[in-house]
Coordinates of C-alpha atoms and ligand atoms in Angstrom, one line a residue:
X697 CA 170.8 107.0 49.5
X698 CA 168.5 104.3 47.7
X699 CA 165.5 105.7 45.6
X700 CA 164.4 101.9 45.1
X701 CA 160.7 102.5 46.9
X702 CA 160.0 106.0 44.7
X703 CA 161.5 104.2 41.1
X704 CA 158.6 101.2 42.0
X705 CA 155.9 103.9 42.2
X706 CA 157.2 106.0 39.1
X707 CA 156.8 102.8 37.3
X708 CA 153.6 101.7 38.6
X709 CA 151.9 105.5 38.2
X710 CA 152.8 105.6 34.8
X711 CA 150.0 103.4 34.1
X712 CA 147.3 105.6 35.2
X713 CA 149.2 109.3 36.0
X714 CA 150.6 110.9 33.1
X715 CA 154.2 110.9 33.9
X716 CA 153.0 109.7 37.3
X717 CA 152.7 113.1 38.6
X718 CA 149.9 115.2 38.9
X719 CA 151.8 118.8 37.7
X720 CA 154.6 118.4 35.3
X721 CA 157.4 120.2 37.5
X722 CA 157.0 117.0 39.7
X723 CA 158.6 115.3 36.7
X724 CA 162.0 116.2 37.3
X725 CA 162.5 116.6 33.2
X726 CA 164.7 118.9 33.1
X727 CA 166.8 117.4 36.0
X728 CA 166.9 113.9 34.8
X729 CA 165.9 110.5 36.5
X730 CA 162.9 110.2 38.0
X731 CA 160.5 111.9 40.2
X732 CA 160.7 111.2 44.6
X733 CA 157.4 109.9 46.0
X734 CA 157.2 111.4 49.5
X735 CA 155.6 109.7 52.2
X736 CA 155.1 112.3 54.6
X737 CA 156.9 115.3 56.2
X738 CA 156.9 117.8 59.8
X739 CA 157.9 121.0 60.8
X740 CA 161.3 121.5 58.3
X741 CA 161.6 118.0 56.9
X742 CA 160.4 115.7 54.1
X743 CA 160.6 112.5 54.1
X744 CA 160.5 110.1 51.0
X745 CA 158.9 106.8 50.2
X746 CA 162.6 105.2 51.1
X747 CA 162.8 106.9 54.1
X748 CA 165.5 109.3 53.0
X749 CA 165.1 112.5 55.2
X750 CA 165.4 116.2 53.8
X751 CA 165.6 119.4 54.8
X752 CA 162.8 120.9 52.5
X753 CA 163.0 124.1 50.3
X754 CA 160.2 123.6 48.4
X755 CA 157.5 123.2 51.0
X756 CA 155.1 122.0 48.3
X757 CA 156.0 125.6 46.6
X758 CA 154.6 128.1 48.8
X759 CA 152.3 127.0 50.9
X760 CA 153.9 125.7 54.1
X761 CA 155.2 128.8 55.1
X762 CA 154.7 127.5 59.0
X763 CA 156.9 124.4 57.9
X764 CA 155.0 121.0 58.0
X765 CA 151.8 120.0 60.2
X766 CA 152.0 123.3 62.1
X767 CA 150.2 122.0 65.3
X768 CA 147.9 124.9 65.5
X769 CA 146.9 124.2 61.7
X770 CA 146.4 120.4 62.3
X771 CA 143.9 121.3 65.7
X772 CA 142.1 124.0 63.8
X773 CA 141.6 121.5 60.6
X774 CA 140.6 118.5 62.8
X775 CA 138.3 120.2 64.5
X776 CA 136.9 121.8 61.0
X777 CA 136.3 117.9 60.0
X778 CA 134.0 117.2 62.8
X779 CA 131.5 119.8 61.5
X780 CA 131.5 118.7 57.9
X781 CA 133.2 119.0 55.3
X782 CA 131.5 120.6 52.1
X783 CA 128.0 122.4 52.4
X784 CA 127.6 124.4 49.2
X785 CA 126.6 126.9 51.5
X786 CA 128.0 130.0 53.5
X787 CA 130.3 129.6 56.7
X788 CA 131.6 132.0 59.2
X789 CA 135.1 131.0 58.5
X790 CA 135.1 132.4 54.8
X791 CA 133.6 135.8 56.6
X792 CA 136.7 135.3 59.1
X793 CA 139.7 134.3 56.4
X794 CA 138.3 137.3 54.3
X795 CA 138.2 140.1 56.5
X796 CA 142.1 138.5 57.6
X797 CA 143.2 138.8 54.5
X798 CA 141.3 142.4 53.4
X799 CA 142.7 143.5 56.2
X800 CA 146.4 142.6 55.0
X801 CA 145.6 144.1 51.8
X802 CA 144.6 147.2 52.7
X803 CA 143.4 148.6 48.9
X804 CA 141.3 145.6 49.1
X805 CA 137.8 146.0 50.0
X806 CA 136.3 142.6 48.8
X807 CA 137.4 138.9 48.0
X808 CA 136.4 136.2 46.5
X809 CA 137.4 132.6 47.2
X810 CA 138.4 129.8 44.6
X811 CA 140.1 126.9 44.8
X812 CA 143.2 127.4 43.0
X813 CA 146.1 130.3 42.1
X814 CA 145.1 129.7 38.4
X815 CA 141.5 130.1 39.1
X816 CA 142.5 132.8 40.9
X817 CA 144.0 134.3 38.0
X818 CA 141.8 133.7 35.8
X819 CA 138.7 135.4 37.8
X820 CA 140.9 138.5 37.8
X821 CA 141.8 138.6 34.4
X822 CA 138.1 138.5 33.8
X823 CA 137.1 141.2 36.5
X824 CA 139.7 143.6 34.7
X825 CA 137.6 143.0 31.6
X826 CA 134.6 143.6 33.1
X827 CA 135.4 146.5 34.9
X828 CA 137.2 148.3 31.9
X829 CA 134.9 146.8 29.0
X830 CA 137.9 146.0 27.0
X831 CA 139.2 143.1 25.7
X832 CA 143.3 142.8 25.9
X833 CA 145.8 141.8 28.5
X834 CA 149.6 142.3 28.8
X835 CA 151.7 139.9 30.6
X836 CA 155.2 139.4 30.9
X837 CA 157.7 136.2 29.7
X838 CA 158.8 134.7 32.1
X839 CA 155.6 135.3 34.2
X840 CA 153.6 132.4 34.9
X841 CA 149.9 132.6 35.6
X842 CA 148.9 129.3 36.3
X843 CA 147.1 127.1 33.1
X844 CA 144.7 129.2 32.0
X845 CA 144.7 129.2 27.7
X846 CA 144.9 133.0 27.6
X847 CA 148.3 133.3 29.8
X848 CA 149.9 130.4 29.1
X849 CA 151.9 132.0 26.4
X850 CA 155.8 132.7 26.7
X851 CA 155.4 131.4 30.3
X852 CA 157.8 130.6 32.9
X853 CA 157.7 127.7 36.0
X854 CA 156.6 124.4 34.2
X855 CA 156.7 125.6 30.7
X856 CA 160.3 127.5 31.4
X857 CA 161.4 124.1 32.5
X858 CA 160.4 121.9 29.6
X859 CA 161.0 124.7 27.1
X860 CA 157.6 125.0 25.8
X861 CA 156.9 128.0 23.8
X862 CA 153.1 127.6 24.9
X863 CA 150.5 125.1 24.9
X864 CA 149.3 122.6 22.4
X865 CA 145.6 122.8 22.6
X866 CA 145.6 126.3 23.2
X867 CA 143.3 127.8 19.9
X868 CA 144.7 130.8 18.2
X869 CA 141.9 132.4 19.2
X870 CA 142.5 132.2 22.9
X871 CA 145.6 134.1 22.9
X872 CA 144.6 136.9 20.8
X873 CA 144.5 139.2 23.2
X874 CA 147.4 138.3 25.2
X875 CA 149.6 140.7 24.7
X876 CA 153.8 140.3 25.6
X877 CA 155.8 142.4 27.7
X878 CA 159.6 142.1 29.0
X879 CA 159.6 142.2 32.6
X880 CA 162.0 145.4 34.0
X881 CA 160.9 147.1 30.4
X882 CA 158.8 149.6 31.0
X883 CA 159.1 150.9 26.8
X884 CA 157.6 147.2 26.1
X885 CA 154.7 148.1 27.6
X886 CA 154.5 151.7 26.3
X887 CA 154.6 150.5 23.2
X888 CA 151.2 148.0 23.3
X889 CA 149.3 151.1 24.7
X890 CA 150.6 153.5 21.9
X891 CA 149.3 151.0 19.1
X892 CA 146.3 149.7 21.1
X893 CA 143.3 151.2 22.8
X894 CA 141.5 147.9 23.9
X895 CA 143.8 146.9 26.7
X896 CA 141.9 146.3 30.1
X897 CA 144.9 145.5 32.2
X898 CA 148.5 144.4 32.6
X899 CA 149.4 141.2 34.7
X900 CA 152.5 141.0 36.7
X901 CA 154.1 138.7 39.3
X902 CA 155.5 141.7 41.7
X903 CA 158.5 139.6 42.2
X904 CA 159.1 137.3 39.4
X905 CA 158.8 133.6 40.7
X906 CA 158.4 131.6 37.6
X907 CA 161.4 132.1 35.6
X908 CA 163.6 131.6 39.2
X909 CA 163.4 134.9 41.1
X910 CA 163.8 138.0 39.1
X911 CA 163.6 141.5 41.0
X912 CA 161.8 144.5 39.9
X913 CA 164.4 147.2 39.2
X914 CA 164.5 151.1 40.6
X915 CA 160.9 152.8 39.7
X916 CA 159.6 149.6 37.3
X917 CA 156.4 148.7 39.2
X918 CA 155.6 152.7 39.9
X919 CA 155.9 153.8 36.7
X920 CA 154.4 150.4 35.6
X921 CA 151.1 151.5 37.8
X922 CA 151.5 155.1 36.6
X923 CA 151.3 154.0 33.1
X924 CA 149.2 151.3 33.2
X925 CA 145.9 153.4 34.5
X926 CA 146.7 156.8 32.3
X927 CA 146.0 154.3 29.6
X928 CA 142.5 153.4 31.7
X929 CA 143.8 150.2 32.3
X930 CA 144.5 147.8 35.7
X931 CA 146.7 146.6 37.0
X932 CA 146.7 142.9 38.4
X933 CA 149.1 141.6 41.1
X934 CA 149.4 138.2 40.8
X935 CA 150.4 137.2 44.5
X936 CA 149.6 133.7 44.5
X937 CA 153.0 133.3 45.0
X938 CA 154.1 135.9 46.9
X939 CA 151.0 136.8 49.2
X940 CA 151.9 136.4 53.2
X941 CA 155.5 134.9 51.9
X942 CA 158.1 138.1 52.1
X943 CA 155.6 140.3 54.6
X944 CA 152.4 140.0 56.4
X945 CA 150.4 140.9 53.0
X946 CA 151.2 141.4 49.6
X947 CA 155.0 142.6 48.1
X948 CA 153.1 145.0 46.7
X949 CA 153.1 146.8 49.9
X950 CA 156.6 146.1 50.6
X951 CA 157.6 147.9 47.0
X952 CA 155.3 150.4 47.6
X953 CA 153.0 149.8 44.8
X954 CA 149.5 149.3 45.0
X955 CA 147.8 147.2 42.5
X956 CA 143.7 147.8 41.2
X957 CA 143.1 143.6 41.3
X958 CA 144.8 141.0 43.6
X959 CA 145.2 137.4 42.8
X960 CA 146.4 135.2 45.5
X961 CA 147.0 131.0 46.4
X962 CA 149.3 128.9 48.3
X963 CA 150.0 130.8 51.8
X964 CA 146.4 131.8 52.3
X965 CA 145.5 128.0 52.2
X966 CA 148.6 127.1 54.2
X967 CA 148.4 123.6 52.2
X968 CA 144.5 123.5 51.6
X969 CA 143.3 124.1 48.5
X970 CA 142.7 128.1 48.4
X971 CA 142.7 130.7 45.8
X972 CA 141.3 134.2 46.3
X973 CA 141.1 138.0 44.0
X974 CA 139.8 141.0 45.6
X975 CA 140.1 144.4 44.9
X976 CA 138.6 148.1 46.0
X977 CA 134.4 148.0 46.3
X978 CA 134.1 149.6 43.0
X979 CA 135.8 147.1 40.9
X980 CA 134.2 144.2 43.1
X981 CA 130.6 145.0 42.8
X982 CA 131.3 143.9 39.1
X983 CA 131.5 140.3 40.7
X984 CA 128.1 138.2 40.7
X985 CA 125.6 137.7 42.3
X986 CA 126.1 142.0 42.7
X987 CA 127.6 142.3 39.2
X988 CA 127.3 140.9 35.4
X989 CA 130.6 139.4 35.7
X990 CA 129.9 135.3 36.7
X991 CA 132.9 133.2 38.6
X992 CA 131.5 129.9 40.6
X993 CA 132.5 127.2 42.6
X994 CA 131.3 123.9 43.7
X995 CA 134.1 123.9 46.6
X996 CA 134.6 127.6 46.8
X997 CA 135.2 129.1 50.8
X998 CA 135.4 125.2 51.6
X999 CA 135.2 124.9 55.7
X1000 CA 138.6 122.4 56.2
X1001 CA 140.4 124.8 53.6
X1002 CA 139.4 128.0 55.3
X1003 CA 140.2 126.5 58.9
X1004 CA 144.0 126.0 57.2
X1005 CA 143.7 129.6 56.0
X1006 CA 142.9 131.3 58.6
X1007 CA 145.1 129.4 61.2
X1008 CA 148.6 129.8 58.8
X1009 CA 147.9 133.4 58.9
X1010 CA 146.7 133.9 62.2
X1011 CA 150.2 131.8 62.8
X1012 CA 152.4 133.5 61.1
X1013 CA 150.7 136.9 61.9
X1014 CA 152.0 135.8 65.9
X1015 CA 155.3 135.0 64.8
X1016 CA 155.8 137.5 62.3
X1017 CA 159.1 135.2 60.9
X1018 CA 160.0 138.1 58.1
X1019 CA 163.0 139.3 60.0
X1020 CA 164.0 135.9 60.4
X1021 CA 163.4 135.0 57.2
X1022 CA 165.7 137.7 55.7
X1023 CA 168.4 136.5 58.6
X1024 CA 167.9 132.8 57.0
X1025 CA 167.6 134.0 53.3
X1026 CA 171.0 136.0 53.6
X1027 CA 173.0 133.4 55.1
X1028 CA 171.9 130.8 52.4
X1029 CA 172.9 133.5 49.6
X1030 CA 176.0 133.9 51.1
X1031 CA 176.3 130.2 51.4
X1032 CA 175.8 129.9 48.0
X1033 CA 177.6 132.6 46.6
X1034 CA 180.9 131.4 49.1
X1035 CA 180.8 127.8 47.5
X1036 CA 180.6 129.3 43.9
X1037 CA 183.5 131.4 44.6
X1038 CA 185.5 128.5 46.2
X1039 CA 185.1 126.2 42.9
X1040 CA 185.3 128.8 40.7
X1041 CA 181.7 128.1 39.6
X1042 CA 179.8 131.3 37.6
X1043 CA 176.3 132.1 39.5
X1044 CA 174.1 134.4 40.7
X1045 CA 171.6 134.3 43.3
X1046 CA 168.1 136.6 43.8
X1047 CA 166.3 136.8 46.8
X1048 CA 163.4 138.5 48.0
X1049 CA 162.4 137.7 51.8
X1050 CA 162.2 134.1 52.2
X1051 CA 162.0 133.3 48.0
X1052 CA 165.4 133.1 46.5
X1053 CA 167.5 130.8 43.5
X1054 CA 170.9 130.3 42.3
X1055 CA 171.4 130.8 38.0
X1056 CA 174.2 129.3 36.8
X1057 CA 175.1 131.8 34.7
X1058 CA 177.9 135.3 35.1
X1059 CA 174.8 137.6 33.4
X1060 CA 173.0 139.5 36.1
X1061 CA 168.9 138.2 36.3
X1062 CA 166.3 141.0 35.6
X1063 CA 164.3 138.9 33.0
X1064 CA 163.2 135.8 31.2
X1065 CA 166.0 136.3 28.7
X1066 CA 168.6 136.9 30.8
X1067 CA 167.5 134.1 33.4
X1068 CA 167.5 131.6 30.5
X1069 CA 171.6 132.1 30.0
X1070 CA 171.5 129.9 32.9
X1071 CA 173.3 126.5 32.4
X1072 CA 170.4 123.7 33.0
X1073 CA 173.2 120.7 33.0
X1074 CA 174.9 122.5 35.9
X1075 CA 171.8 123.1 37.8
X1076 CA 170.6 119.5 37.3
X1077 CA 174.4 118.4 38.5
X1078 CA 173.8 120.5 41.6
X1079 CA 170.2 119.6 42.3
X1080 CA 171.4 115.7 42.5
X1081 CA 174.1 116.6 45.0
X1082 CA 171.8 118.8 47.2
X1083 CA 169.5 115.8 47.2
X1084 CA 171.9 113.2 48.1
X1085 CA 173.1 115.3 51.0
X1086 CA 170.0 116.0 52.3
X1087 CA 168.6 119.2 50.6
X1088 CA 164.7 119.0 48.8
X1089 CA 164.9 121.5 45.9
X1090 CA 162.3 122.5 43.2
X1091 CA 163.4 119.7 40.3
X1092 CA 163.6 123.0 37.9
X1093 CA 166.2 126.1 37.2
X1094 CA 162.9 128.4 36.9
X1095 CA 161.6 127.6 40.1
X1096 CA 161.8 129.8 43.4
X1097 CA 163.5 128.5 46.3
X1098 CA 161.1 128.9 49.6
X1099 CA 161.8 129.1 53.5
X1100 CA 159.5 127.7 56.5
X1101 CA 159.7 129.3 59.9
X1102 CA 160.3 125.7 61.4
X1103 CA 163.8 126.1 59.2
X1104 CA 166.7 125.6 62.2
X1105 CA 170.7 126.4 62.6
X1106 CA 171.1 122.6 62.0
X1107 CA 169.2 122.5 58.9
X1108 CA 171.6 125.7 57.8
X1109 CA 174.1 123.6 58.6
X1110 CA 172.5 120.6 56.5
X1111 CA 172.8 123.2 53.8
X1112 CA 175.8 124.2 54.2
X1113 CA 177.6 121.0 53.7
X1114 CA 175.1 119.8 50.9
X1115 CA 176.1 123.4 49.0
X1116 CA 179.9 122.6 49.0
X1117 CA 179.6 118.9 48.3
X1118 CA 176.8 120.2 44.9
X1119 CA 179.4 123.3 43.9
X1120 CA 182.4 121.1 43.9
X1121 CA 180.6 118.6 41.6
X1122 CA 179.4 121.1 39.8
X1123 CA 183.0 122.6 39.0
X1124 CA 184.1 118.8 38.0
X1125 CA 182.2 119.3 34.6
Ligands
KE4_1016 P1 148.0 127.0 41.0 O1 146.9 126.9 40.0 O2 149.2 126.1 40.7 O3 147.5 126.9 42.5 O4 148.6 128.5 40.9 C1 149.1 128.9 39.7 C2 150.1 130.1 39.9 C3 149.6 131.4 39.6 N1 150.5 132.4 39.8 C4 151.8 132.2 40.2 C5 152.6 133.4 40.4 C6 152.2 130.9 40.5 O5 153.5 130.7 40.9 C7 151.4 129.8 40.3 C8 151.8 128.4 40.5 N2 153.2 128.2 40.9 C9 153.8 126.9 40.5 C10 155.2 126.9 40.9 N3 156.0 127.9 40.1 C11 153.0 125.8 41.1 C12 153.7 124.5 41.0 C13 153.2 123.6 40.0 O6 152.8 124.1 38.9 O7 153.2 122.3 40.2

């Protein structure tokens, strides 16, 4: 494989992109070398700027669920275009996406469009303050919430990668009232409301996607949501990740565990720009123009974005892929875990649905702490090899692995063979 075409752009971006990349996972810092420019992709493959072909596990982190260029998507945007493309004005389609995805999330009475997960985020964090009048959040390491200053303490995805502690132009003041929790610890969050009666909510990923995939053990979330609003608090789901991706709705469903606010991104866009938070009518009629509680947008409910939302999940509502997913996800655990056993290689791989990850490491994975004992060399080792055999991985050990429904027994196979080739250069160490 040559990467000739994508080191000529790396050095020509770095002239006017930072890093030539416009999100610093697309880096590939903690990998080494430097970052693929892709030139386009359909259905289950990516291609790059040198024409090297993969079978792609990162489908751009979330979003194409449907695989690339779903041909329903691509009619149902093209046709979008030819009425316009940005009114600052109300369209029938937000009226259409919403009640699709209210009626996925069946606690949730109202949304609100953004354009982003972390805008998203950031418009619930500030409904839970409205709702509750108080001041304090807890959130979880490991979590990541998007780049909001408030959150973007002990995070996970970009920051995990780089090992930043934080962010440098993030005052003091900003996270004051961010307060830290251990994920699967349900006496670290006990112990914030014992001391502190301002909190207005608690943020969590339902399944941890930031720090690689970490699973919420036995009662966590349940007695999480039991706690949380004794103390007169709420409880925020951040979905952006895994909204529409393991079911036809939130994993809060799934678990069983109902959240008071709902952040979601990626999927509902199905690669158009789309965030959204909703909740039951009596926190939502805190929002403005009904409420005190302002949150605008120039591009908000955009027409081409919602024609991409609501065709993904009118798409994948027809082919309802989850089983399939699970089918999919379980072979490439096994995969995984077969190689690792054949090279004497230590790992451990989570999965939820159709988001899964290998550690590197012997130590189960039920938090940030425990997901850092992970061996980043060996993971960068392994990421090379999947890539020169064929396999497009997240450039980062905190990052979520993601499945398309376009995903076929060939690309498995593609998998397969890239898996042993990565293991056995990963035992050569
Ligand atoms: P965006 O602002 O990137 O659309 O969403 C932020 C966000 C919020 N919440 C969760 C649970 C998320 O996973 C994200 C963004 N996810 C990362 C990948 N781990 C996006 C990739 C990137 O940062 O380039």
């Amino acid at each position: 494989m040559k990467f000739s075409t994508s080191e000529k752009l790396y050095q020509k971006g770095l002239k006017h992109l930072v890093g030539a990349v416009n999100s610093p996972v697309r880096a590939f810092s903690s990998v080494g070398g430097n970052p693929l420019f892709i030139k386009k992709a359909k259905g289950s493959k990516i291609v790059d700027v040198d024409g090297n072909e993969y079978v792609d596990l990162v489908v751009s982190y979330g979003p194409m669920i449907l695989g690339h260029r779903h041909k329903a998507v691509e009619k149902a945007a093209r046709k979008a275009l030819k009425n316009g493309y940005s009114f600052g004005a109300s369209t029938e389609a937000e009226i259409e996406l919403a009640k699709i995805v209210c009626d996925a999330f069946p606690e949730m009475d109202k949304v609100r469009f953004v354009n982003s997960g972390t805008e998203a985020v950031l418009s619930g964090i500030r409904l839970a303050r409205a709702y509750t009048g108080k001041d304090k959040i807890i959130k979880f390491s490991g979590c990541y919430h998007g780049h909001q200053d408030a959150l973007l303490v002990a995070a996970g995805s970009g920051l995990a990668t780089l090992s930043l502690p934080g962010s440098k132009g993030v005052p003091e003041g900003a996270v004051k009232n961010t307060l830290i929790a251990e994920y699967n610890n349900l006496e670290s969050v006990k112990k914030h409301f014992e001391n502190d009666d301002n909190i207005a909510g608690v943020i969590i990923e339902p399944i941890g996607g930031n720090m690689g995939v970490v699973i919420p053990q036995n009662d966590f979330l349940k007695d999480l949501k039991e706690l949380v609003n004794k103390n007169g608090a709420v409880l925020i789901a951040d979905e952006v990740m895994t909204g529409f991706r393991s079911t036809f709705g939130g994993a809060q469903e799934k678990l069983g565990v109902i959240a008071d606010i709902t952040c979601l991104g990626k999927v509902i866009g199905g690669g158009f720009p789309v965030g959204a938070y909703g909740a039951r009518n009596e926190i939502m009629e805190n929002v403005a123009p009904l409420g005190g509680m302002y949150q605008a947008g120039t591009l908000s409910g955009n027409p081409i974005a919602m024609a991409g939302g609501i065709s993904t999940l009118t798409e994948l509502k027809r082919q309802n892929p989850y089983e399939k997913f699970d089918k999919i996800g379980a072979a490439l655990e096994a995969i995984l875990l077969n190689a690792a056993k054949k090279y004497s290689v230590d790992l451990v791989v989570n999965r939820f649905g159709s988001m899964m990850n290998p550690f590197f490491t012997k130590s189960k994975v039920t938090n940030f702490k425990e997901a850092q004992t992970s061996d980043t060399q060996k993971f960068a080792v392994f990421f090379w090899e999947m890539i020169k055999n064929g396999v497009f991985l997240p450039p980062s050990q905190f990052e979520a692995w993601f499945l398309n429904s376009a995903i076929s027994n060939k690309d498995i196979k593609i998998i397969a063979n890239a898996t042993d080739k990565a293991m056995l250069a990963v035992s050569k160490m």
